mmCIF file of C-alpha atoms in Angstrom:
data_model
loop_
_atom_site.group_PDB
_atom_site.id
_atom_site.type_symbol
_atom_site.label_atom_id
_atom_site.label_comp_id
_atom_site.label_asym_id
_atom_site.label_seq_id
_atom_site.Cartn_x
_atom_site.Cartn_y
_atom_site.Cartn_z
ATOM 1 C CA LYS A 154 17.308 224.489 38.458
ATOM 2 C CA LEU A 155 17.128 225.039 34.724
ATOM 3 C CA ASN A 156 17.014 228.527 33.281
ATOM 4 C CA ILE A 157 17.189 228.050 29.527
ATOM 5 C CA THR A 158 15.150 229.189 26.550
ATOM 6 C CA ILE A 159 14.588 227.367 23.281
ATOM 7 C CA ALA A 160 13.922 230.370 21.024
ATOM 8 C CA ASP A 161 17.457 230.294 19.610
ATOM 9 C CA CYS A 162 17.009 226.639 18.586
ATOM 10 C CA VAL A 163 15.407 227.920 15.369
ATOM 11 C CA ASP A 164 18.499 230.035 14.655
ATOM 12 C CA GLU A 165 21.126 228.823 12.190
ATOM 13 C CA ILE A 166 18.872 226.064 10.764
ATOM 14 C CA ASP A 167 17.538 228.194 7.874
ATOM 15 C CA ALA A 168 14.092 228.361 9.499
ATOM 16 C CA GLN A 169 11.556 230.427 7.583
ATOM 17 C CA ARG A 170 9.252 233.035 9.082
ATOM 18 C CA ASN A 171 5.608 231.993 8.809
ATOM 19 C CA GLN A 172 2.672 234.362 9.215
ATOM 20 C CA GLY A 173 -0.064 231.777 8.711
ATOM 21 C CA TYR A 174 -1.774 230.014 5.814
ATOM 22 C CA ILE A 175 -3.806 230.941 2.762
ATOM 23 C CA LEU A 176 -6.769 228.739 1.874
ATOM 24 C CA TYR A 177 -7.427 228.232 -1.859
ATOM 25 C CA LYS A 178 -10.533 226.847 -3.554
ATOM 26 C CA ASP A 179 -11.997 227.320 -7.051
ATOM 27 C CA GLY A 180 -10.082 230.511 -7.776
ATOM 28 C CA LYS A 181 -10.875 232.099 -4.392
ATOM 29 C CA ASN A 182 -8.551 232.428 -1.439
ATOM 30 C CA ALA A 183 -8.775 233.386 2.223
ATOM 31 C CA PRO A 184 -5.828 234.276 4.482
ATOM 32 C CA ILE A 185 -5.461 232.753 7.942
ATOM 33 C CA SER A 186 -2.814 235.040 9.470
ATOM 34 C CA TYR A 187 -1.580 234.661 13.026
ATOM 35 C CA PRO A 188 -2.813 237.591 15.203
ATOM 36 C CA LEU A 189 0.521 238.731 16.624
ATOM 37 C CA GLU A 190 -0.318 242.425 17.066
ATOM 38 C CA LYS A 191 -0.591 242.121 20.856
ATOM 39 C CA PHE A 192 2.666 240.180 21.232
ATOM 40 C CA GLN A 193 6.264 241.341 21.348
ATOM 41 C CA SER A 194 8.245 241.355 18.113
ATOM 42 C CA HIS A 195 10.144 238.168 18.952
ATOM 43 C CA VAL A 196 6.905 236.116 18.942
ATOM 44 C CA VAL A 197 6.745 234.759 15.393
ATOM 45 C CA GLY A 198 5.832 231.584 13.538
ATOM 46 C CA LYS A 199 8.639 229.464 12.098
ATOM 47 C CA ASN A 200 8.793 226.647 9.537
ATOM 48 C CA PHE A 201 11.836 224.382 9.578
ATOM 49 C CA HIS A 202 13.292 220.928 9.074
ATOM 50 C CA ASN A 203 11.992 219.132 12.172
ATOM 51 C CA ASN A 204 15.186 217.094 12.604
ATOM 52 C CA ARG A 205 17.358 220.237 12.618
ATOM 53 C CA PHE A 206 15.237 221.771 15.357
ATOM 54 C CA VAL A 207 15.281 218.598 17.483
ATOM 55 C CA GLN A 208 19.071 218.297 17.152
ATOM 56 C CA LYS A 209 19.451 221.894 18.339
ATOM 57 C CA LEU A 210 17.231 221.102 21.325
ATOM 58 C CA ARG A 211 19.383 218.082 22.195
ATOM 59 C CA LYS A 212 22.571 220.112 21.866
ATOM 60 C CA LYS A 213 21.222 222.795 24.201
ATOM 61 C CA VAL A 214 20.101 220.237 26.804
ATOM 62 C CA ALA A 215 23.442 218.414 26.593
ATOM 63 C CA SER A 216 25.256 221.659 27.445
ATOM 64 C CA LEU A 217 23.749 221.661 30.951
ATOM 65 C CA ASP A 218 25.993 220.423 33.762
ATOM 66 C CA ASN A 219 23.313 218.262 35.395
ATOM 67 C CA VAL A 220 22.273 216.452 32.206
ATOM 68 C CA SER A 221 23.862 213.378 30.646
ATOM 69 C CA LEU A 222 22.661 211.930 27.339
ATOM 70 C CA GLU A 223 22.554 208.245 26.502
ATOM 71 C CA GLN A 224 21.492 207.140 23.052
ATOM 72 C CA GLY A 225 19.580 203.905 22.672
ATOM 73 C CA THR A 226 16.313 202.276 21.672
ATOM 74 C CA VAL A 227 13.842 201.779 24.512
ATOM 75 C CA THR A 228 12.188 198.364 24.313
ATOM 76 C CA SER A 229 9.962 198.361 27.402
ATOM 77 C CA LEU A 230 9.184 199.993 30.710
ATOM 78 C CA LEU A 231 10.578 198.590 33.949
ATOM 79 C CA GLU A 232 7.673 198.014 36.327
ATOM 80 C CA GLU A 233 7.760 196.913 39.955
ATOM 81 C CA ASN A 234 4.550 196.516 42.000
ATOM 82 C CA GLY A 235 2.574 198.823 39.725
ATOM 83 C CA THR A 236 5.203 201.579 39.692
ATOM 84 C CA ILE A 237 7.463 202.408 36.724
ATOM 85 C CA LYS A 238 11.097 202.360 37.832
ATOM 86 C CA GLY A 239 12.796 203.074 34.509
ATOM 87 C CA VAL A 240 13.263 201.494 31.073
ATOM 88 C CA HIS A 241 14.991 198.627 29.303
ATOM 89 C CA TYR A 242 16.862 199.735 26.187
ATOM 90 C CA LYS A 243 19.393 198.702 23.546
ATOM 91 C CA ASP A 244 22.516 200.776 23.072
ATOM 92 C CA LYS A 245 24.369 201.360 19.771
ATOM 93 C CA SER A 246 25.986 197.927 19.970
ATOM 94 C CA SER A 247 22.569 196.245 20.547
ATOM 95 C CA GLN A 248 23.486 195.417 24.149
ATOM 96 C CA MET A 249 20.442 195.286 26.466
ATOM 97 C CA LEU A 250 20.723 197.753 29.355
ATOM 98 C CA THR A 251 18.496 199.159 32.077
ATOM 99 C CA ALA A 252 18.126 202.802 33.066
ATOM 100 C CA TYR A 253 16.535 203.537 36.452
ATOM 101 C CA ALA A 254 14.601 206.749 37.071
ATOM 102 C CA SER A 255 12.271 208.212 39.653
ATOM 103 C CA LEU A 256 10.153 209.657 36.852
ATOM 104 C CA THR A 257 10.059 208.361 33.285
ATOM 105 C CA VAL A 258 8.661 210.845 30.753
ATOM 106 C CA VAL A 259 7.460 209.021 27.643
ATOM 107 C CA CYS A 260 7.767 211.346 24.646
ATOM 108 C CA ASP A 261 8.493 209.017 21.726
ATOM 109 C CA GLY A 262 5.763 210.339 19.440
ATOM 110 C CA CYS A 263 2.871 208.782 17.591
ATOM 111 C CA PHE A 264 4.734 205.514 16.923
ATOM 112 C CA SER A 265 5.314 204.975 20.636
ATOM 113 C CA ASN A 266 5.726 201.332 21.625
ATOM 114 C CA LEU A 267 5.273 202.281 25.296
ATOM 115 C CA ARG A 268 1.891 204.044 25.288
ATOM 116 C CA ARG A 269 -0.151 200.838 25.154
ATOM 117 C CA SER A 270 0.829 200.040 28.754
ATOM 118 C CA LEU A 271 0.092 203.576 29.971
ATOM 119 C CA CYS A 272 -3.128 204.538 28.179
ATOM 120 C CA ASN A 273 -5.909 203.439 25.858
ATOM 121 C CA SER A 274 -4.054 202.107 22.821
ATOM 122 C CA ARG A 275 -6.804 202.684 20.247
ATOM 123 C CA VAL A 276 -5.496 204.413 17.118
ATOM 124 C CA ASP A 277 -7.556 205.624 14.142
ATOM 125 C CA VAL A 278 -5.906 206.391 10.798
ATOM 126 C CA PRO A 279 -8.351 208.448 8.687
ATOM 127 C CA SER A 280 -5.765 209.277 6.027
ATOM 128 C CA TYR A 281 -2.096 209.408 5.074
ATOM 129 C CA PHE A 282 0.122 212.359 4.253
ATOM 130 C CA VAL A 283 2.230 211.732 1.162
ATOM 131 C CA GLY A 284 5.097 214.175 1.539
ATOM 132 C CA PHE A 285 8.064 215.316 -0.524
ATOM 133 C CA ILE A 286 10.290 218.375 -0.895
ATOM 134 C CA LEU A 287 10.155 220.782 -3.831
ATOM 135 C CA THR A 288 13.155 222.840 -4.928
ATOM 136 C CA ASN A 289 13.701 225.592 -7.502
ATOM 137 C CA CYS A 290 10.313 227.189 -6.953
ATOM 138 C CA LYS A 291 8.590 229.791 -4.794
ATOM 139 C CA LEU A 292 5.099 230.215 -3.436
ATOM 140 C CA SER A 293 3.296 233.390 -4.439
ATOM 141 C CA ASP A 294 3.448 234.422 -0.765
ATOM 142 C CA GLN A 295 6.557 233.017 0.904
ATOM 143 C CA ASN A 296 5.439 234.243 4.328
ATOM 144 C CA HIS A 297 2.331 232.062 4.287
ATOM 145 C CA GLY A 298 1.819 228.372 3.789
ATOM 146 C CA ALA A 299 -0.869 227.282 1.336
ATOM 147 C CA ILE A 300 -3.751 224.809 1.641
ATOM 148 C CA ILE A 301 -5.480 223.891 -1.613
ATOM 149 C CA LEU A 302 -8.946 222.393 -1.205
ATOM 150 C CA ALA A 303 -8.868 220.087 -4.211
ATOM 151 C CA ASP A 304 -10.555 216.930 -5.418
ATOM 152 C CA PRO A 305 -9.622 214.263 -4.418
ATOM 153 C CA SER A 306 -7.368 215.550 -1.594
ATOM 154 C CA PRO A 307 -6.282 218.679 0.300
ATOM 155 C CA ILE A 308 -2.754 219.754 -0.664
ATOM 156 C CA VAL A 309 -0.475 221.641 1.741
ATOM 157 C CA PHE A 310 2.623 223.687 0.831
ATOM 158 C CA TYR A 311 4.992 225.569 3.138
ATOM 159 C CA PRO A 312 8.679 226.609 2.975
ATOM 160 C CA ILE A 313 11.029 224.770 5.348
ATOM 161 C CA SER A 314 14.244 226.478 4.220
ATOM 162 C CA SER A 315 15.290 229.274 1.889
ATOM 163 C CA THR A 316 15.455 226.803 -1.027
ATOM 164 C CA GLU A 317 12.903 224.095 -0.135
ATOM 165 C CA ILE A 318 9.131 223.809 0.042
ATOM 166 C CA ARG A 319 7.470 220.841 1.699
ATOM 167 C CA CYS A 320 4.383 219.493 -0.030
ATOM 168 C CA MET A 321 1.955 217.146 1.731
ATOM 169 C CA VAL A 322 -0.934 215.484 -0.071
ATOM 170 C CA ASP A 323 -3.715 214.015 2.053
ATOM 171 C CA VAL A 324 -4.819 210.589 0.806
ATOM 172 C CA PRO A 325 -7.722 208.674 2.425
ATOM 173 C CA SER A 326 -6.668 205.451 4.139
ATOM 174 C CA GLN A 327 -8.931 203.241 2.059
ATOM 175 C CA ASN A 328 -7.517 204.599 -1.224
ATOM 176 C CA LEU A 329 -3.763 204.638 -0.560
ATOM 177 C CA PRO A 330 -1.893 203.702 -3.773
ATOM 178 C CA SER A 331 1.228 201.549 -3.562
ATOM 179 C CA LEU A 332 4.555 203.367 -3.569
ATOM 180 C CA SER A 333 6.676 200.373 -4.591
ATOM 181 C CA ASN A 334 4.948 199.569 -7.893
ATOM 182 C CA GLY A 335 4.604 203.150 -9.138
ATOM 183 C CA GLU A 336 0.892 203.576 -8.406
ATOM 184 C CA MET A 337 1.590 206.464 -6.032
ATOM 185 C CA SER A 338 3.637 208.382 -8.611
ATOM 186 C CA HIS A 339 0.889 207.874 -11.191
ATOM 187 C CA TYR A 340 -1.748 209.043 -8.667
ATOM 188 C CA LEU A 341 0.202 212.211 -7.880
ATOM 189 C CA LYS A 342 0.925 213.038 -11.518
ATOM 190 C CA THR A 343 -2.560 212.445 -12.899
ATOM 191 C CA LEU A 344 -4.916 213.418 -10.076
ATOM 192 C CA VAL A 345 -2.979 215.854 -7.886
ATOM 193 C CA ALA A 346 -0.470 217.690 -10.122
ATOM 194 C CA PRO A 347 -3.169 219.411 -12.245
ATOM 195 C CA LYS A 348 -4.528 221.033 -9.041
ATOM 196 C CA VAL A 349 -1.256 222.645 -7.829
ATOM 197 C CA PHE A 350 -0.118 226.204 -8.539
ATOM 198 C CA PRO A 351 1.336 226.843 -12.033
ATOM 199 C CA GLU A 352 4.537 228.216 -10.457
ATOM 200 C CA THR A 353 5.087 224.944 -8.571
ATOM 201 C CA TYR A 354 3.948 222.442 -11.230
ATOM 202 C CA ASP A 355 7.359 221.645 -12.791
ATOM 203 C CA SER A 356 9.035 221.292 -9.390
ATOM 204 C CA PHE A 357 6.109 219.142 -8.215
ATOM 205 C CA ILE A 358 6.641 216.693 -11.095
ATOM 206 C CA SER A 359 10.420 216.691 -10.598
ATOM 207 C CA ALA A 360 10.022 215.956 -6.897
ATOM 208 C CA ILE A 361 7.756 212.980 -7.636
ATOM 209 C CA GLU A 362 10.258 211.550 -10.107
ATOM 210 C CA LYS A 363 13.223 211.959 -7.751
ATOM 211 C CA LYS A 364 14.203 208.597 -6.278
ATOM 212 C CA ASP A 365 13.325 208.002 -2.613
ATOM 213 C CA ASN A 366 11.921 211.527 -2.271
ATOM 214 C CA ILE A 367 8.341 210.463 -1.485
ATOM 215 C CA LYS A 368 7.574 209.660 2.152
ATOM 216 C CA ILE A 369 4.264 208.335 3.503
ATOM 217 C CA MET A 370 3.107 209.070 7.047
ATOM 218 C CA PRO A 371 -0.127 207.840 8.635
ATOM 219 C CA ASN A 372 -2.257 210.614 10.096
ATOM 220 C CA ARG A 373 -3.113 209.119 13.456
ATOM 221 C CA ILE A 374 -5.890 210.171 15.810
ATOM 222 C CA MET A 375 -5.352 208.917 19.341
ATOM 223 C CA ALA A 376 -7.609 209.702 22.288
ATOM 224 C CA ASP A 377 -6.347 211.170 25.543
ATOM 225 C CA ALA A 378 -7.204 208.257 27.880
ATOM 226 C CA PRO A 379 -4.194 207.632 30.149
ATOM 227 C CA HIS A 380 -3.918 205.146 32.994
ATOM 228 C CA ARG A 381 -2.607 206.969 36.058
ATOM 229 C CA THR A 382 0.643 205.073 36.586
ATOM 230 C CA PRO A 383 3.089 206.088 39.354
ATOM 231 C CA GLY A 384 6.573 206.779 38.045
ATOM 232 C CA ALA A 385 5.644 207.482 34.405
ATOM 233 C CA LEU A 386 4.026 210.215 32.370
ATOM 234 C CA LEU A 387 3.014 210.523 28.708
ATOM 235 C CA ILE A 388 3.350 213.835 26.860
ATOM 236 C CA GLY A 389 2.948 215.095 23.307
ATOM 237 C CA ASP A 390 1.988 212.756 20.472
ATOM 238 C CA SER A 391 2.785 209.668 22.529
ATOM 239 C CA LEU A 392 -0.231 210.565 24.692
ATOM 240 C CA ASN A 393 -2.670 211.725 22.035
ATOM 241 C CA MET A 394 -2.623 213.088 18.535
ATOM 242 C CA ARG A 395 -4.787 214.983 16.124
ATOM 243 C CA HIS A 396 -4.844 215.021 12.334
ATOM 244 C CA ALA A 397 -1.642 216.724 11.227
ATOM 245 C CA ILE A 398 -3.217 219.092 8.695
ATOM 246 C CA THR A 399 -2.730 222.146 10.958
ATOM 247 C CA GLY A 400 0.744 221.110 12.154
ATOM 248 C CA GLY A 401 -0.126 221.447 15.860
ATOM 249 C CA GLY A 402 1.928 218.552 17.217
ATOM 250 C CA MET A 403 5.003 220.543 18.235
ATOM 251 C CA THR A 404 2.802 223.226 19.811
ATOM 252 C CA VAL A 405 1.026 220.679 22.012
ATOM 253 C CA ALA A 406 4.281 218.914 22.949
ATOM 254 C CA LEU A 407 6.071 222.115 23.990
ATOM 255 C CA SER A 408 2.986 223.244 25.898
ATOM 256 C CA ASP A 409 3.093 219.917 27.783
ATOM 257 C CA VAL A 410 6.747 220.531 28.653
ATOM 258 C CA VAL A 411 6.025 223.977 30.097
ATOM 259 C CA LEU A 412 3.118 222.617 32.126
ATOM 260 C CA LEU A 413 5.209 219.703 33.413
ATOM 261 C CA ARG A 414 7.978 222.103 34.428
ATOM 262 C CA ASP A 415 5.581 224.258 36.440
ATOM 263 C CA LEU A 416 3.970 221.288 38.183
ATOM 264 C CA LEU A 417 7.320 219.774 39.206
ATOM 265 C CA ARG A 418 8.874 223.040 40.330
ATOM 266 C CA PRO A 419 7.728 222.752 44.000
ATOM 267 C CA SER A 420 9.149 219.219 44.262
ATOM 268 C CA HIS A 421 12.800 218.956 45.301
ATOM 269 C CA ASP A 422 12.908 215.158 45.427
ATOM 270 C CA LEU A 423 11.549 212.887 42.688
ATOM 271 C CA SER A 424 12.447 209.640 44.452
ATOM 272 C CA ASP A 425 9.054 209.239 46.157
ATOM 273 C CA ALA A 426 6.696 208.171 43.348
ATOM 274 C CA SER A 427 3.559 208.783 45.427
ATOM 275 C CA VAL A 428 4.586 212.385 46.198
ATOM 276 C CA VAL A 429 5.476 213.052 42.549
ATOM 277 C CA CYS A 430 2.130 211.556 41.548
ATOM 278 C CA LYS A 431 0.423 214.115 43.777
ATOM 279 C CA TYR A 432 2.163 216.976 41.991
ATOM 280 C CA LEU A 433 1.326 215.532 38.577
ATOM 281 C CA GLN A 434 -2.243 214.370 39.207
ATOM 282 C CA SER A 435 -3.640 217.489 37.536
ATOM 283 C CA PHE A 436 -1.356 217.323 34.472
ATOM 284 C CA TYR A 437 -3.759 215.458 32.198
ATOM 285 C CA THR A 438 -6.571 217.850 33.135
ATOM 286 C CA LEU A 439 -4.571 221.081 32.854
ATOM 287 C CA ARG A 440 -3.277 220.182 29.376
ATOM 288 C CA LYS A 441 -6.780 219.835 27.918
ATOM 289 C CA PRO A 442 -7.439 223.489 26.994
ATOM 290 C CA MET A 443 -4.434 223.554 24.653
ATOM 291 C CA SER A 444 -4.559 219.996 23.364
ATOM 292 C CA SER A 445 -8.335 219.856 22.963
ATOM 293 C CA THR A 446 -8.571 223.172 21.121
ATOM 294 C CA ILE A 447 -5.852 222.242 18.624
ATOM 295 C CA ASN A 448 -6.929 218.609 18.299
ATOM 296 C CA ILE A 449 -10.624 219.272 17.720
ATOM 297 C CA LEU A 450 -9.972 222.097 15.264
ATOM 298 C CA ALA A 451 -7.464 220.021 13.292
ATOM 299 C CA SER A 452 -9.828 217.065 13.029
ATOM 300 C CA VAL A 453 -12.820 219.260 12.097
ATOM 301 C CA LEU A 454 -10.816 221.083 9.428
ATOM 302 C CA HIS A 455 -9.595 217.810 7.944
ATOM 303 C CA LYS A 456 -13.145 216.513 7.747
ATOM 304 C CA VAL A 457 -14.335 219.776 6.167
ATOM 305 C CA PHE A 458 -11.384 220.139 3.790
ATOM 306 C CA SER A 459 -11.544 216.576 2.465
ATOM 307 C CA SER A 460 -13.325 215.935 -0.810
ATOM 308 C CA SER A 461 -16.661 214.175 -0.515
ATOM 309 C CA SER A 462 -19.486 213.003 -2.736
ATOM 310 C CA ASP A 463 -21.833 214.790 -0.333
ATOM 311 C CA PRO A 464 -22.547 218.279 -1.786
ATOM 312 C CA THR A 465 -23.070 219.533 1.767
ATOM 313 C CA ILE A 466 -19.301 219.266 2.399
ATOM 314 C CA GLU A 467 -18.748 221.411 -0.706
ATOM 315 C CA ASP A 468 -21.137 224.000 0.745
ATOM 316 C CA ILE A 469 -19.240 223.954 4.053
ATOM 317 C CA GLN A 470 -15.926 224.482 2.237
ATOM 318 C CA HIS A 471 -17.290 227.533 0.428
ATOM 319 C CA ALA A 472 -18.757 228.771 3.706
ATOM 320 C CA CYS A 473 -15.360 228.396 5.372
ATOM 321 C CA ILE A 474 -13.696 230.494 2.652
ATOM 322 C CA GLY A 475 -16.375 233.159 2.980
ATOM 323 C CA TYR A 476 -16.209 233.151 6.778
ATOM 324 C CA LEU A 477 -12.442 233.688 6.773
ATOM 325 C CA ARG A 478 -12.733 236.431 4.149
ATOM 326 C CA LEU A 479 -14.872 238.406 6.607
ATOM 327 C CA GLY A 480 -11.579 239.164 8.356
ATOM 328 C CA GLY A 481 -11.384 240.649 11.829
ATOM 329 C CA VAL A 482 -12.286 238.370 14.724
ATOM 330 C CA PHE A 483 -13.625 235.696 12.357
ATOM 331 C CA SER A 484 -10.280 235.080 10.683
ATOM 332 C CA SER A 485 -7.999 235.953 13.612
ATOM 333 C CA GLY A 486 -10.050 233.848 16.025
ATOM 334 C CA LEU A 487 -9.516 230.636 14.063
ATOM 335 C CA SER A 488 -5.847 231.389 13.335
ATOM 336 C CA ALA A 489 -5.216 232.102 17.035
ATOM 337 C CA MET A 490 -6.502 228.622 17.898
ATOM 338 C CA ILE A 491 -4.566 226.898 15.092
ATOM 339 C CA SER A 492 -1.336 228.498 16.345
ATOM 340 C CA GLY A 493 -1.994 227.782 20.032
ATOM 341 C CA LEU A 494 -2.310 231.484 20.914
ATOM 342 C CA CYS A 495 -5.896 230.975 22.092
ATOM 343 C CA PRO A 496 -6.239 227.581 23.844
ATOM 344 C CA ARG A 497 -9.920 227.955 24.694
ATOM 345 C CA PRO A 498 -12.397 225.211 23.749
ATOM 346 C CA LEU A 499 -15.313 227.626 24.283
ATOM 347 C CA SER A 500 -13.875 229.988 21.669
ATOM 348 C CA LEU A 501 -13.611 227.052 19.301
ATOM 349 C CA ALA A 502 -17.244 226.108 19.954
ATOM 350 C CA PHE A 503 -18.278 229.702 19.246
ATOM 351 C CA HIS A 504 -16.461 229.835 15.905
ATOM 352 C CA LEU A 505 -17.731 226.441 14.759
ATOM 353 C CA PHE A 506 -21.286 227.477 15.591
ATOM 354 C CA ALA A 507 -20.822 230.885 13.926
ATOM 355 C CA LEU A 508 -19.426 229.176 10.826
ATOM 356 C CA ALA A 509 -22.482 226.915 10.655
ATOM 357 C CA ILE A 510 -24.825 229.920 10.971
ATOM 358 C CA TYR A 511 -22.857 231.828 8.308
ATOM 359 C CA GLY A 512 -23.004 228.845 5.957
ATOM 360 C CA VAL A 513 -26.763 228.468 6.379
ATOM 361 C CA GLY A 514 -27.316 232.192 5.849
ATOM 362 C CA ARG A 515 -25.176 232.105 2.729
ATOM 363 C CA LEU A 516 -27.361 229.342 1.278
ATOM 364 C CA LEU A 517 -30.671 231.019 2.145
ATOM 365 C CA LEU A 518 -29.842 234.409 0.629
ATOM 366 C CA PRO A 519 -31.142 236.158 -1.378
ATOM 367 C CA PHE A 520 -34.346 234.062 -1.400
ATOM 368 C CA PRO A 521 -35.034 231.026 0.867
ATOM 369 C CA SER A 522 -36.419 228.609 -1.716
ATOM 370 C CA PRO A 523 -37.437 225.081 -0.610
ATOM 371 C CA LYS A 524 -34.199 223.664 -2.058
ATOM 372 C CA ARG A 525 -32.107 226.296 -0.261
ATOM 373 C CA LEU A 526 -33.953 225.601 3.000
ATOM 374 C CA TRP A 527 -33.287 221.869 2.642
ATOM 375 C CA ASN A 528 -29.593 222.390 1.814
ATOM 376 C CA GLY A 529 -29.244 224.838 4.696
ATOM 377 C CA ALA A 530 -30.792 222.365 7.129
ATOM 378 C CA LYS A 531 -28.431 219.624 5.884
ATOM 379 C CA LEU A 532 -25.398 221.897 6.245
ATOM 380 C CA PHE A 533 -26.343 222.858 9.805
ATOM 381 C CA TRP A 534 -26.977 219.216 10.747
ATOM 382 C CA VAL A 535 -23.650 218.044 9.292
ATOM 383 C CA SER A 536 -21.823 220.854 11.111
ATOM 384 C CA ILE A 537 -23.407 220.064 14.470
ATOM 385 C CA SER A 538 -22.915 216.299 14.005
ATOM 386 C CA THR A 539 -19.226 216.800 13.184
ATOM 387 C CA LYS A 540 -18.611 218.857 16.309
ATOM 388 C CA HIS A 541 -20.482 216.437 18.569
ATOM 389 C CA PHE A 542 -18.620 213.421 17.190
ATOM 390 C CA LEU A 543 -15.192 214.984 17.587
ATOM 391 C CA TYR A 544 -15.833 216.303 21.083
ATOM 392 C CA ASN A 545 -16.759 212.854 22.324
ATOM 393 C CA THR A 546 -14.317 210.500 20.603
ATOM 394 C CA ASN A 547 -11.086 211.904 19.258
ATOM 395 C CA THR A 548 -9.845 214.100 22.063
ATOM 396 C CA GLY A 549 -11.027 212.687 25.336
ATOM 397 C CA LEU A 550 -12.888 215.958 25.936
ATOM 398 C CA VAL A 551 -16.411 215.190 27.114
#
């Protein structure tokens, strides 16, 4: 039996308290603060270096008497008569070894080389995040991250330590400049740098010019379509993934872990794959409220926040700012879903519909001219089409 908590894994890694995000566009801003009023004081948001957090998790797990850690690179699953019996892996000396297990939990993230044998392997890459770390600067509000809705790309800032701010620039897949020949640096300096905050501009340029500081990560969207395979289970980003603009990956992964723990708790023997399968048969269904809410919202927001030649998207962006500035349930409702505090797809549907209605009303007032009526109809149609598309393709939620 395990009785451990992971809250202290964000201690001593210089993690920064995060209260939400502020959305910026054309001189206007709207806060998206996490609604923590009903929670105890220890429930807070944290930004950190991901590797530091993962290393603390490993250290905590390794301290348990019934856990042994083996470091290696898994190359394939070991399958016998349709049941997964373990994995083949290479150790530090590149020697091929086999590890046998009654239950293999695949949690190797979005670059998983194992998921294709356990689920639908289709992967869409709508854009890339070009990321780098800024130093010697501060955001105007250090307790909130910042999302700038700029042309040509959304720009995200958030502190990850007391001296560092991570910047991520969203770049469409079809327009990704080359990093090796200097095109990416030129793109960032000429098209993106003029859109950042004045207080971060110098550090932004310095970070671009720093050697090997720029990293490029594909933003993958992978559907939740697993094959029910005895002896193995997919969790987190290895199962399915949303656009990373809201940073919900860790939330979904840890939620999967808690759910898996609760489902396996009645089982005292994992050696019988068919019995374990019975306990886990509801896992992929029970995880949907959390994963679907975060995944759909992230993908919708990326679509809305991305620059487009269609003026309707511009109208939706302004409507989003106005909707969040209403405050109350309108702002807290969306932030609760982004943070995983409200894993309810119906709440998400309500807010997306309310946002569409607000946007149409904003266009029609004060006088519903023919042009305003036409633009309002287009905005409503785009909003409804976006929701329908994402519900049916990117999340596995039908």
